Coordinates of C-alpha atoms and ligand atoms in Angstrom, one line a residue:
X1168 CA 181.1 110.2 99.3
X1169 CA 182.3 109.1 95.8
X1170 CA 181.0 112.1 93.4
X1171 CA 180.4 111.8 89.3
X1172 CA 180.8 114.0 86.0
X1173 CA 177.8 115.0 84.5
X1174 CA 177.7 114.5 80.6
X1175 CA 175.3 114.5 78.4
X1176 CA 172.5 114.0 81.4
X1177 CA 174.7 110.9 82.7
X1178 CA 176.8 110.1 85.5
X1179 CA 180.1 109.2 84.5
X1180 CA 183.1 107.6 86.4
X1181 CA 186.2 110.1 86.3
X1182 CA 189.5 108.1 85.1
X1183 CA 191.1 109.3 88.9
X1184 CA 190.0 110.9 92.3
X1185 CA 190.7 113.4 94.4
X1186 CA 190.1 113.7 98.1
X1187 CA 188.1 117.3 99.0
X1188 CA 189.0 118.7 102.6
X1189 CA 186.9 120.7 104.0
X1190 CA 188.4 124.6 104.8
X1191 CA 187.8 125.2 108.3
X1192 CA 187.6 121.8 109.9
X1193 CA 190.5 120.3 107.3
X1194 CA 188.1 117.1 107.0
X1195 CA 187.8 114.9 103.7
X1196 CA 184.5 115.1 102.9
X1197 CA 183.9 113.9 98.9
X1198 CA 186.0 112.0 96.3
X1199 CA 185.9 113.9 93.3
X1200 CA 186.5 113.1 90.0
X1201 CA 189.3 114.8 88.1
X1202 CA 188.6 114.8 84.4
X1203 CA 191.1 114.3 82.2
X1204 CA 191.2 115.5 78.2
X1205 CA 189.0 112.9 76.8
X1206 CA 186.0 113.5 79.5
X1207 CA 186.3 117.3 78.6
X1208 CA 185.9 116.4 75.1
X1209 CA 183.1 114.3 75.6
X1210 CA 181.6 117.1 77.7
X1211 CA 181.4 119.4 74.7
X1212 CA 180.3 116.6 72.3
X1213 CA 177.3 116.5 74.5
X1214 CA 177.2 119.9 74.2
X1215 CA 177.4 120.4 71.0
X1216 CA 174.9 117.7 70.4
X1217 CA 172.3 119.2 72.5
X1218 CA 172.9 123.0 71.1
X1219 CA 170.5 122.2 68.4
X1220 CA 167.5 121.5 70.9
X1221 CA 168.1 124.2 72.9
X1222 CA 167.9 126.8 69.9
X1223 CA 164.6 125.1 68.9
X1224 CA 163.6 125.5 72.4
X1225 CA 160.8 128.1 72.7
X1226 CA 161.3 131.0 75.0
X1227 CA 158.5 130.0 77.3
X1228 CA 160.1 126.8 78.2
X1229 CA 163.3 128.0 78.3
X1230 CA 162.2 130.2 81.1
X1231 CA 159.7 127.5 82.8
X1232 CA 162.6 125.1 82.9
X1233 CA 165.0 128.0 84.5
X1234 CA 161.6 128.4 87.0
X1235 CA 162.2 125.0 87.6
X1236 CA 165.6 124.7 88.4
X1237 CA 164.6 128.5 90.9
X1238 CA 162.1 126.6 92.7
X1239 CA 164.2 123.0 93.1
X1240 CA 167.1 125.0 94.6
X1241 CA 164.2 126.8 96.9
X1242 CA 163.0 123.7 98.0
X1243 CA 166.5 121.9 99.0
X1244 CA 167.5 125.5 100.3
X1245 CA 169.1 124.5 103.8
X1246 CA 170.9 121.5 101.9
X1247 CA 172.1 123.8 99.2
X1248 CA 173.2 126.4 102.1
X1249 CA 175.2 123.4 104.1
X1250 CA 176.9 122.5 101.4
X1251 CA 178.1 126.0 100.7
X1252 CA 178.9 126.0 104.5
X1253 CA 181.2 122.7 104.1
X1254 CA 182.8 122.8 100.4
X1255 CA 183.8 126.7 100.8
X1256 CA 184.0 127.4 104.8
X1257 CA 181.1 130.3 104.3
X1258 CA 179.2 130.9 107.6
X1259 CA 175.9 129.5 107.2
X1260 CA 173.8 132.5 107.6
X1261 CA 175.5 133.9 104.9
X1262 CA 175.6 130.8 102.8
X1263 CA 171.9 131.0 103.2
X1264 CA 172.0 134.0 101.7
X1265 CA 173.6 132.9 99.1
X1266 CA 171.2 130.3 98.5
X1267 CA 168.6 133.2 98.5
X1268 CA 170.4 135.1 96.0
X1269 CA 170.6 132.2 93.8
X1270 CA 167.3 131.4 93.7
X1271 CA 166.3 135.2 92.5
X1272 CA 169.4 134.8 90.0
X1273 CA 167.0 132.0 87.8
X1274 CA 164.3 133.7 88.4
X1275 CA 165.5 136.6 86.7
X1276 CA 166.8 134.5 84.3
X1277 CA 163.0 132.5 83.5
X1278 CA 162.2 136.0 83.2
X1279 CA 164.6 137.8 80.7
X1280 CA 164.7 134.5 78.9
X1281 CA 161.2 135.8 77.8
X1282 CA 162.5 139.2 76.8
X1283 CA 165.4 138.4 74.4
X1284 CA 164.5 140.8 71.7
X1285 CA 165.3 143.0 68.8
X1286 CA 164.6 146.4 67.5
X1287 CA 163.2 147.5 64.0
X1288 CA 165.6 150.1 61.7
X1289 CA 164.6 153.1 59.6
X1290 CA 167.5 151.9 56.6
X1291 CA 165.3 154.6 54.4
X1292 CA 167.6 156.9 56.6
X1293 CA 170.6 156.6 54.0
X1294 CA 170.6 157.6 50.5
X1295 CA 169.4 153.6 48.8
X1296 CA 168.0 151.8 51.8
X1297 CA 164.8 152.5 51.1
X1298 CA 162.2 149.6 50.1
X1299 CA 163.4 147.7 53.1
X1300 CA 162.2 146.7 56.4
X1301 CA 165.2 145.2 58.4
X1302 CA 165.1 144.3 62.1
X1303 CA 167.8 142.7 64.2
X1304 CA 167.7 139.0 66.2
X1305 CA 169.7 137.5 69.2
X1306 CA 170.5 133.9 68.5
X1307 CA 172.5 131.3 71.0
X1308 CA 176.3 131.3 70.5
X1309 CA 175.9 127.6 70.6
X1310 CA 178.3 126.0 73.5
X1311 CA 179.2 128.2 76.4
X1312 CA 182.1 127.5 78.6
X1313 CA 181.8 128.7 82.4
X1314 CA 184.7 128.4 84.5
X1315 CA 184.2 129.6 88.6
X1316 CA 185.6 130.8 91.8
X1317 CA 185.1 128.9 94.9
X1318 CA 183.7 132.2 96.5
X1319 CA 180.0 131.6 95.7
X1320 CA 179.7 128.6 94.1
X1321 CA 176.1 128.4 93.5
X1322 CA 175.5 132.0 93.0
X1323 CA 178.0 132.8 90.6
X1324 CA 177.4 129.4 88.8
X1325 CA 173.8 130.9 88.6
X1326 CA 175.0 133.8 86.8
X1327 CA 176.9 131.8 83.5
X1328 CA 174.5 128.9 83.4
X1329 CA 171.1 131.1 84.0
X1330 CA 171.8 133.3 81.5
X1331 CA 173.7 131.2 79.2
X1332 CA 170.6 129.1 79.0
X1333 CA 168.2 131.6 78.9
X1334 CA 169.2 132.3 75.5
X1335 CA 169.1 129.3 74.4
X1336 CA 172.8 127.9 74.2
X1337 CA 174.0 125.2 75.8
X1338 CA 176.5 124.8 78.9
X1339 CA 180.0 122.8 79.8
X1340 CA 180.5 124.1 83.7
X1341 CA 184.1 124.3 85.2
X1342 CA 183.2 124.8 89.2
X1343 CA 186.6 125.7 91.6
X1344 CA 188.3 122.4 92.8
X1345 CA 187.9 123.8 95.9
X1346 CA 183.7 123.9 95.8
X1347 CA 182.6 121.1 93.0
X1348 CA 179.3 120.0 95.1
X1349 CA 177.3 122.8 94.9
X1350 CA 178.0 122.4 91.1
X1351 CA 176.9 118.6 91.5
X1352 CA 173.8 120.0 93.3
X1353 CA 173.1 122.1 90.1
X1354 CA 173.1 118.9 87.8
X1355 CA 171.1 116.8 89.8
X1356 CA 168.7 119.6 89.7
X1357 CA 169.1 119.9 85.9
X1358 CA 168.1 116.4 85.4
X1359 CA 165.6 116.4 87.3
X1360 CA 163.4 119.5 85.8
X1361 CA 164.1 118.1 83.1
X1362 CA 166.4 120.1 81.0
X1363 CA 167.6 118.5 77.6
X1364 CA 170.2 115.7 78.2
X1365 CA 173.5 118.0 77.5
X1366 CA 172.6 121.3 77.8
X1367 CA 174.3 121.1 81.3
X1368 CA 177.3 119.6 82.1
X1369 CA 180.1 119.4 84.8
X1370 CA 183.4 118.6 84.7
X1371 CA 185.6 119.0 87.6
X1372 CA 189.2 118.4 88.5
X1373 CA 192.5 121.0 87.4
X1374 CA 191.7 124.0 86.3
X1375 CA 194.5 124.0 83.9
X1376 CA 193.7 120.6 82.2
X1377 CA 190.1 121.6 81.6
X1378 CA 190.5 125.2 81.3
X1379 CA 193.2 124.2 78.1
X1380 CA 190.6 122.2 76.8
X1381 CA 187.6 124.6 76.7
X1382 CA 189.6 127.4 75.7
X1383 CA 190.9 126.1 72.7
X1384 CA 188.5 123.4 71.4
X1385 CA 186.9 125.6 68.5
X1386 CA 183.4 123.6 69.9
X1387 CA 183.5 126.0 72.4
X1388 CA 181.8 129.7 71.3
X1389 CA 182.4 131.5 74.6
X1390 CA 184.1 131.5 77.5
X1391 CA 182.5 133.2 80.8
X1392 CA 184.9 133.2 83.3
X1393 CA 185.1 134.7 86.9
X1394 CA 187.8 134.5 89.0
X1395 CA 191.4 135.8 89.3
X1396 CA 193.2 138.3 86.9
X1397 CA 196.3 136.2 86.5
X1398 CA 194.2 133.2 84.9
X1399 CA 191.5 135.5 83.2
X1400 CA 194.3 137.6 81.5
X1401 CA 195.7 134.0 80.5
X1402 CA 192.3 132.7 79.3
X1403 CA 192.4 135.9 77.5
X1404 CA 195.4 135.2 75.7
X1405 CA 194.5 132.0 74.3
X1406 CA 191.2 132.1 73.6
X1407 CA 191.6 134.1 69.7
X1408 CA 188.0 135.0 68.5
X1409 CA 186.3 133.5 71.0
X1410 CA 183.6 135.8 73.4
X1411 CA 185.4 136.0 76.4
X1412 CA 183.6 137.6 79.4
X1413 CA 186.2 138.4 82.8
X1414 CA 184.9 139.2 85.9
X1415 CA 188.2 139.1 88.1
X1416 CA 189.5 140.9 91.5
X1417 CA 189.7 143.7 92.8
X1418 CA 190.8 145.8 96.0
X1419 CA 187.8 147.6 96.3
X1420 CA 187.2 151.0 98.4
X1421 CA 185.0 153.2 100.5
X1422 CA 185.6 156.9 100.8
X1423 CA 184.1 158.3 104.2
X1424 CA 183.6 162.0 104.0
X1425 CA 182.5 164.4 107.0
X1426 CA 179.1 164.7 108.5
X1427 CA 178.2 160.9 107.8
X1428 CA 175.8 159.0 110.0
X1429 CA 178.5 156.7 111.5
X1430 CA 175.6 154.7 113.7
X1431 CA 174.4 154.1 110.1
X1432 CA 178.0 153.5 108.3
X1433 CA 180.4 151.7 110.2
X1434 CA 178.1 148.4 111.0
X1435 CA 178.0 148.4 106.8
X1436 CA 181.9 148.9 106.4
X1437 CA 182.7 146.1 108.8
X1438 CA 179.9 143.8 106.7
X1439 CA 181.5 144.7 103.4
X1440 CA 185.5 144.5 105.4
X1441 CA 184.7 140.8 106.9
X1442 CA 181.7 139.1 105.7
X1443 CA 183.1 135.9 104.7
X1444 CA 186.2 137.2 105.7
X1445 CA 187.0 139.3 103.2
X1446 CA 187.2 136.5 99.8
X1447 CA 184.3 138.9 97.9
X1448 CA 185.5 140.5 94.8
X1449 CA 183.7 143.5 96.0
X1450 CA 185.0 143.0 99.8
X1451 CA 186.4 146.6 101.6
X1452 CA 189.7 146.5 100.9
X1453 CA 190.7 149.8 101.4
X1454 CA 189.0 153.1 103.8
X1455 CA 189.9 156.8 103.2
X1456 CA 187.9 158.9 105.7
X1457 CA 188.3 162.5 105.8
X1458 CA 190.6 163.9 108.5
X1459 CA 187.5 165.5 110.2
X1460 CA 185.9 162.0 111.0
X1461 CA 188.9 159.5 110.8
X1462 CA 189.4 159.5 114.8
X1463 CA 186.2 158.4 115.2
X1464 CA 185.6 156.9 112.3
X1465 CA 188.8 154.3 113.2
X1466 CA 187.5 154.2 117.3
X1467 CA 183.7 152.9 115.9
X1468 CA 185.1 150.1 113.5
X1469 CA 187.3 149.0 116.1
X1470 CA 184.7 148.5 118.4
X1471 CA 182.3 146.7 116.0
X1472 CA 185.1 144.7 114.9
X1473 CA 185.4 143.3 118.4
X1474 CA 181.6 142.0 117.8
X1475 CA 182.7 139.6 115.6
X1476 CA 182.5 135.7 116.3
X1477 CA 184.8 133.5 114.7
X1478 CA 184.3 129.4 114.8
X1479 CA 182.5 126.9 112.7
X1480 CA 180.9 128.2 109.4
X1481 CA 178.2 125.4 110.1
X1482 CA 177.3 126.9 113.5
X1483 CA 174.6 129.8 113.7
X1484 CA 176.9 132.2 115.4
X1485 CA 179.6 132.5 113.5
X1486 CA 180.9 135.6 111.4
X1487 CA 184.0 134.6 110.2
X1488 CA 185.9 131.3 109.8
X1489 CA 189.1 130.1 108.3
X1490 CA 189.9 130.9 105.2
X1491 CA 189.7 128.4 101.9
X1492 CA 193.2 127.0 102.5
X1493 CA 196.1 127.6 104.8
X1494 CA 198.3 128.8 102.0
X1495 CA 196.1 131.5 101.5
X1496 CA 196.1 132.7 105.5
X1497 CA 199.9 132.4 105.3
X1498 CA 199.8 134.7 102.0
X1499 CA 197.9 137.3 103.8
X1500 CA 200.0 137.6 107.2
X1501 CA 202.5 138.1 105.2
X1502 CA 201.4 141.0 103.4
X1503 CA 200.3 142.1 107.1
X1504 CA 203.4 141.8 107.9
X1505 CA 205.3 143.8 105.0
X1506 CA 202.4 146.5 105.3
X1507 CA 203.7 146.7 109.2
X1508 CA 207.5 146.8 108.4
X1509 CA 207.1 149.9 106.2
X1510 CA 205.2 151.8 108.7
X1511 CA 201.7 150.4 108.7
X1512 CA 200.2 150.2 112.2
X1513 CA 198.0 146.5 113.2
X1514 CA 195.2 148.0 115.1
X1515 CA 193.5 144.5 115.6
X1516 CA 194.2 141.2 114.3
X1517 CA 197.3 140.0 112.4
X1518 CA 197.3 136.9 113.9
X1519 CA 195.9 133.1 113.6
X1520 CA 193.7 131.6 116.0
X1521 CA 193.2 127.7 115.2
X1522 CA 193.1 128.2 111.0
X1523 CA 191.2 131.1 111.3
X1524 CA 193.3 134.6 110.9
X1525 CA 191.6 137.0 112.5
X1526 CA 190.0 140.3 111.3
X1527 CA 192.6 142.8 110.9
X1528 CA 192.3 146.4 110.6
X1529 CA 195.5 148.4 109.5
X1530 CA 196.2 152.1 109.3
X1531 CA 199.2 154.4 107.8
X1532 CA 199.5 152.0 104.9
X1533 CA 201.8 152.9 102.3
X1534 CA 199.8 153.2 98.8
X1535 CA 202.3 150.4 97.3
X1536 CA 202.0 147.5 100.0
X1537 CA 200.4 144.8 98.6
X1538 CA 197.7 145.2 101.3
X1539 CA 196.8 148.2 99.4
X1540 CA 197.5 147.9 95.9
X1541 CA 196.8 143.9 95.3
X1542 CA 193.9 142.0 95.9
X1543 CA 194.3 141.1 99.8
X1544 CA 190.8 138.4 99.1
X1545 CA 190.9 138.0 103.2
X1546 CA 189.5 139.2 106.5
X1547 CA 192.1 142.6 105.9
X1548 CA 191.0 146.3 105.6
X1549 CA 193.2 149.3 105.8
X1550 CA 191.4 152.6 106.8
X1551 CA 193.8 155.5 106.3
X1552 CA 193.3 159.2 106.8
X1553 CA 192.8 162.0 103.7
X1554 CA 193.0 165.9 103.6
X1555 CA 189.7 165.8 101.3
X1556 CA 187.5 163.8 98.8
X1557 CA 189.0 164.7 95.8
X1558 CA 192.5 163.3 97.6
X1559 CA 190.5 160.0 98.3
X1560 CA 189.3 159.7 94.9
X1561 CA 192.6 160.1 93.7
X1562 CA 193.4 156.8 95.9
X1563 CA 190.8 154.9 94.9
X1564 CA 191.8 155.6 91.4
X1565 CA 195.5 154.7 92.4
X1566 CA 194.6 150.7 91.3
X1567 CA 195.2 148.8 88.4
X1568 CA 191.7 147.5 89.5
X1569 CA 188.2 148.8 89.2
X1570 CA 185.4 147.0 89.8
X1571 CA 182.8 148.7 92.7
X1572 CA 183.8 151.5 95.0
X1573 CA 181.7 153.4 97.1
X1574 CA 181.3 157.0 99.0
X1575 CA 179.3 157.7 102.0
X1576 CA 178.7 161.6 102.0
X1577 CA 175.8 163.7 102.7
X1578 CA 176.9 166.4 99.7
X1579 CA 175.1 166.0 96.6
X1580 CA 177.8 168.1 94.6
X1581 CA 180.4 165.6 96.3
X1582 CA 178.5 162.5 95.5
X1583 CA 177.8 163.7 92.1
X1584 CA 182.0 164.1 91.7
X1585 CA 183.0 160.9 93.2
X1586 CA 180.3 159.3 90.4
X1587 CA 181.8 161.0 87.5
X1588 CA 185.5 160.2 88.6
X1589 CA 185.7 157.0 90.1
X1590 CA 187.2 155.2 87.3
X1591 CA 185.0 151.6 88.3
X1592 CA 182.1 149.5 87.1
X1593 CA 179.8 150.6 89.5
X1594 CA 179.5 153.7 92.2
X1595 CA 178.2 153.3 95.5
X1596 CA 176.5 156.7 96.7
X1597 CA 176.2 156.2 100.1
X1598 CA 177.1 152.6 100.5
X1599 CA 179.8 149.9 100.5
X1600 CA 181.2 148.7 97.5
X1601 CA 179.9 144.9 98.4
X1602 CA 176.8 146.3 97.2
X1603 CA 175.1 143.7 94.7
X1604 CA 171.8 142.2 93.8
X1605 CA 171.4 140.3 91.0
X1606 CA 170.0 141.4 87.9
X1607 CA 172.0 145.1 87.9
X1608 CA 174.6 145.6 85.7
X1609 CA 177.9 143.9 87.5
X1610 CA 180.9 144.4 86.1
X1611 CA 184.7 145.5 86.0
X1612 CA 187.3 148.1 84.2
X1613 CA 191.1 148.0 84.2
X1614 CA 192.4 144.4 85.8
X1615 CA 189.0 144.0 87.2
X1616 CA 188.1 142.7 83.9
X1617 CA 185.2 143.1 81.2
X1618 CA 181.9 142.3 80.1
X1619 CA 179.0 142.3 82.4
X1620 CA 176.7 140.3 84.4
X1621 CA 173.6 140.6 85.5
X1622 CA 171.2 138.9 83.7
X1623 CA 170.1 140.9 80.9
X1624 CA 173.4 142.2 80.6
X1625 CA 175.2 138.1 80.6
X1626 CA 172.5 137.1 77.9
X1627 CA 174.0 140.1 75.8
X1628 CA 177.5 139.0 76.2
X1629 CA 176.3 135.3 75.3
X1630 CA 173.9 136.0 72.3
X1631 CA 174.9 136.8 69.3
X1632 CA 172.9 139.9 66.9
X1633 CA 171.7 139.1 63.7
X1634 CA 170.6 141.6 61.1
X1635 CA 167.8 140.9 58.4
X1636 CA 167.0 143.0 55.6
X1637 CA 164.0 142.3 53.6
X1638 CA 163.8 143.9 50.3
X1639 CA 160.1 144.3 49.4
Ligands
NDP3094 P1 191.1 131.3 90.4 O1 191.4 132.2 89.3 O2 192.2 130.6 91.1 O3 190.1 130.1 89.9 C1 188.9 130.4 89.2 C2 188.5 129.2 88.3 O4 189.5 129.1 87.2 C3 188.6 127.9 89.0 O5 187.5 127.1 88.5 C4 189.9 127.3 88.6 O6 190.0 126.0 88.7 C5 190.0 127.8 87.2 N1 191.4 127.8 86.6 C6 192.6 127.7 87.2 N2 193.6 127.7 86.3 C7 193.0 127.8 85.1 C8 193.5 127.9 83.8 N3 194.8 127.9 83.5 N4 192.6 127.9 82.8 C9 191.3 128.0 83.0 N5 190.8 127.9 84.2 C10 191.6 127.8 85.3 O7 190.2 132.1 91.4 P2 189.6 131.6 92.8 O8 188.7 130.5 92.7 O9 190.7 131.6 93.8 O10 188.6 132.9 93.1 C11 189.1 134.1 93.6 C12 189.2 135.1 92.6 O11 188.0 135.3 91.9 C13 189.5 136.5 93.2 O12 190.5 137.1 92.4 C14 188.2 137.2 93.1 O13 188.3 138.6 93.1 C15 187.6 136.7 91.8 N6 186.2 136.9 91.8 C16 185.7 137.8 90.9 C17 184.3 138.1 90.9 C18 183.7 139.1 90.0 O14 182.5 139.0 89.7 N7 184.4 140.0 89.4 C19 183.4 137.4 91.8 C20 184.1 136.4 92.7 C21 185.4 136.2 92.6 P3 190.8 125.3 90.0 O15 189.9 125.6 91.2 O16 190.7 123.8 89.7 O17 192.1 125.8 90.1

């Protein structure tokens, strides 16, 4: 099906096309526009133009309208979750719960779109501020820029454009090449609850052309972006004053210490290894279980492991399918195959069935293989033996990344250590890393990237404070 940009609450004709193949079945299925320079320009203008409405727009419609869009999305659910399932190869039960998540994601955002606030300051405090009462104001930036990953692309949409338009500003939407129609989805939804012509629009095609575009246009106030660190660190670079959010990659980890309730922990570490085959910023990447428990630690995940169903994401069995593009399955057997060279051992896995690689669990990996250090983003997690906790927290801290990591223990002085040292956005006590639900704080450090989401924390990042003083 031939697909349209959305500008300005129009659909407009892209100046060329581009077929969109489906990941796991390598079928064309939508003609998508790629926008060139003058649509991303127009894209803003319409964006600009409707910034004014939006800042007029009271809070309590701001928030009915984000109700709206929660409660379209809930209605059209197992269309929303199929597409998911088609565009980005993601099993449908868990494109379902995507959906699910996305869904709370505006309703959290109708609700803190209600609760954009200020506070009142004491300026009598220093010597000559008295005689004034002065409080502080968050006002919309004006036109937000959201450039995604084709990883959730109607859940991590959600968390730019909810919160972006929660306070008020208005929004131009880059989705992945890879996963435009759950974007598409979004905007028909848009126009349809009637949000102000403008304050949403799409533009797909290459994220270099656009990205150019929207980070340099001065239009543009801010630039929420999630995706990998080699284009966020670019982004960076260009973008001068503009706000700049990054939530990037990672190679996340889970320390396992003694004494652990493996009945309880190893069904979650295969979850947070392979669910969607590992392409989740917050996936398991990396396992360092005592020596006390490794054994069978190692012999447990194997064996739930072997559970696992690959096939089609859109049947109800599946776990795992192929991953988004053959390039990317080649990419990781190779690092499979570099970890195994310098002495890493392929306990399952390594291989490709159909375009699907298959879950693979490595041990003995060396802390520099890329398997370890770089962000694998597929169905690979290395689980590799330590003398103590404090040796594992020194390898999970061993990563130019931090985003999530987690540590299953039953010590509260040990928990209460890994928290204070894990040098990450968010500790896990007693759970994986790919631990998220939608309104907490979310969030990197190092190359994992800055700012947070999570809506009352996004509306922060794309509001700007205002003081007033008011001299009696
Ligand atoms: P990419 O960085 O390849 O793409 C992300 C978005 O950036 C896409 O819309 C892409 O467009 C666009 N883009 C590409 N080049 C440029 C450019 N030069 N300027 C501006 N935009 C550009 O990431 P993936 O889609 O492959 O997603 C995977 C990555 O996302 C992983 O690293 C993962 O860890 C990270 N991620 C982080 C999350 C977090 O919250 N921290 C959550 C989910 C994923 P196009 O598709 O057209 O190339």
């Amino acid at each position: 099906m031939k697909r349209k940009l959305f500008i300005g609450g129009e659909w407009v004709e892209g100046s060329s096309y581009r077929e969109l193949y489906a990941p796991h079945s390598g079928e064309v299925i939508a003609q998508v526009p790629h926008a060139d320079r003058t649509a991303v320009e127009q894209a803003i203008a319409a964006a600009e133009a409707a910034a004014a409405t939006m800042r007029r727009l009271p809070a309590h419609q701001r928030a009915a309208l984000l109700a709206a869009i929660a409660e379209q999305i809930a209605a059209r659910s197992e269309e929303a979750a199929r597409l998911i399932a088609l565009e980005a190869g993601k099993p449908i039960r868990t494109a379902r719960a995507e959906v699910a998540r996305t869904i709370q994601t505006y309703r959290f955002a109708a609700e803190e779109a209600k609760r954009i606030g200020g506070e009142t300051l004491p300026l009598d405090a220093a010597p000559g501020g008295e005689g004034r009462v002065a409080y502080t104001v968050r006002e919309p930036l004006g036109v937000v820029a959201a450039i995604t990953p084709f990883n959730f692309p109607l859940n991590l949409v959600a968390h730019k454009v909810g919160p972006a338009l929660a306070a008020g500003n208005t929004v131009v939407l880059k989705p992945a090449s890879q996963t435009p129609l759950s974007a598409f989805l979004l905007a028909e939804i848009a126009a349809q609850v009637g949000l102000p012509a403008g304050a949403l629009n799409v533009v797909t095609g290459s994220g270099s052309v656009i990205g150019e575009v929207l980070v340099t246009d001065p239009r543009v106030k801010a630039i929420t972006f999630t995706g990998s660190p080699q284009v966020g660190i670019e982004i960076r670079h260009r973008a001068g004053l503009k706000r700049v959010t990054l939530e990037l990659g990672s190679n996340s980890a889970v320390i396992i210490d003694r004494d652990v309730n493996l009945a309880e922990v190893v069904p979650r570490c295969v979850f947070g290894a392979f669910s969607y085959s590992g392409q989740v910023c917050i996936s398991v990447q990396r396992i360092y279980a005592v020596s006390e428990i490794y054994e069978p630690f190692v012999e447990a995940f194997l064996a739930e492991t072997g559970k696992l169903r690959g096939g089609d994401p859109l049947a109800e069995e599946t776990d795992y399918a192929a991953m988004i593009h053959p390039q990317e399955t080649e990419r990781a057997l190779e690092w499979i195959r570099e970890a195994e060279q310098r002495g890493a051992r392929v306990l399952c896995g390594g291989a490709v069935e159909g375009r699907m690689l298959l879950p693979t669990v490595l041990t003995d990996v060396p802390a520099d293989a890329r398997v370890s250090c770089q962000e694998v983003f597929g169905p690979v997690v290395l689980i590799n033996k330590v003398d103590s906790v404090a040796e594992a927290i020194r390898q999970v801290n061993n990563s130019s990344y931090g985003l999530q990591a987690g540590i299953y223990t039953t010590q509260i002085a040990t928990a209460l250590d890994a928290a204070e040292q894990l040098h990450v956005g968010g500790v896990m006590i007693n759970d994986i890393p790919t631990f998220r639900v939608d309104h907490m704080p979310y969030g990197g450090v190092k190359q994992s990237g800055f700012g947070r989401e999570g809506l009352k924390y996004a509306i922060e990042e794309l509001s700007e404070l205002k003081l007033v003083v008011f001299k009696r």
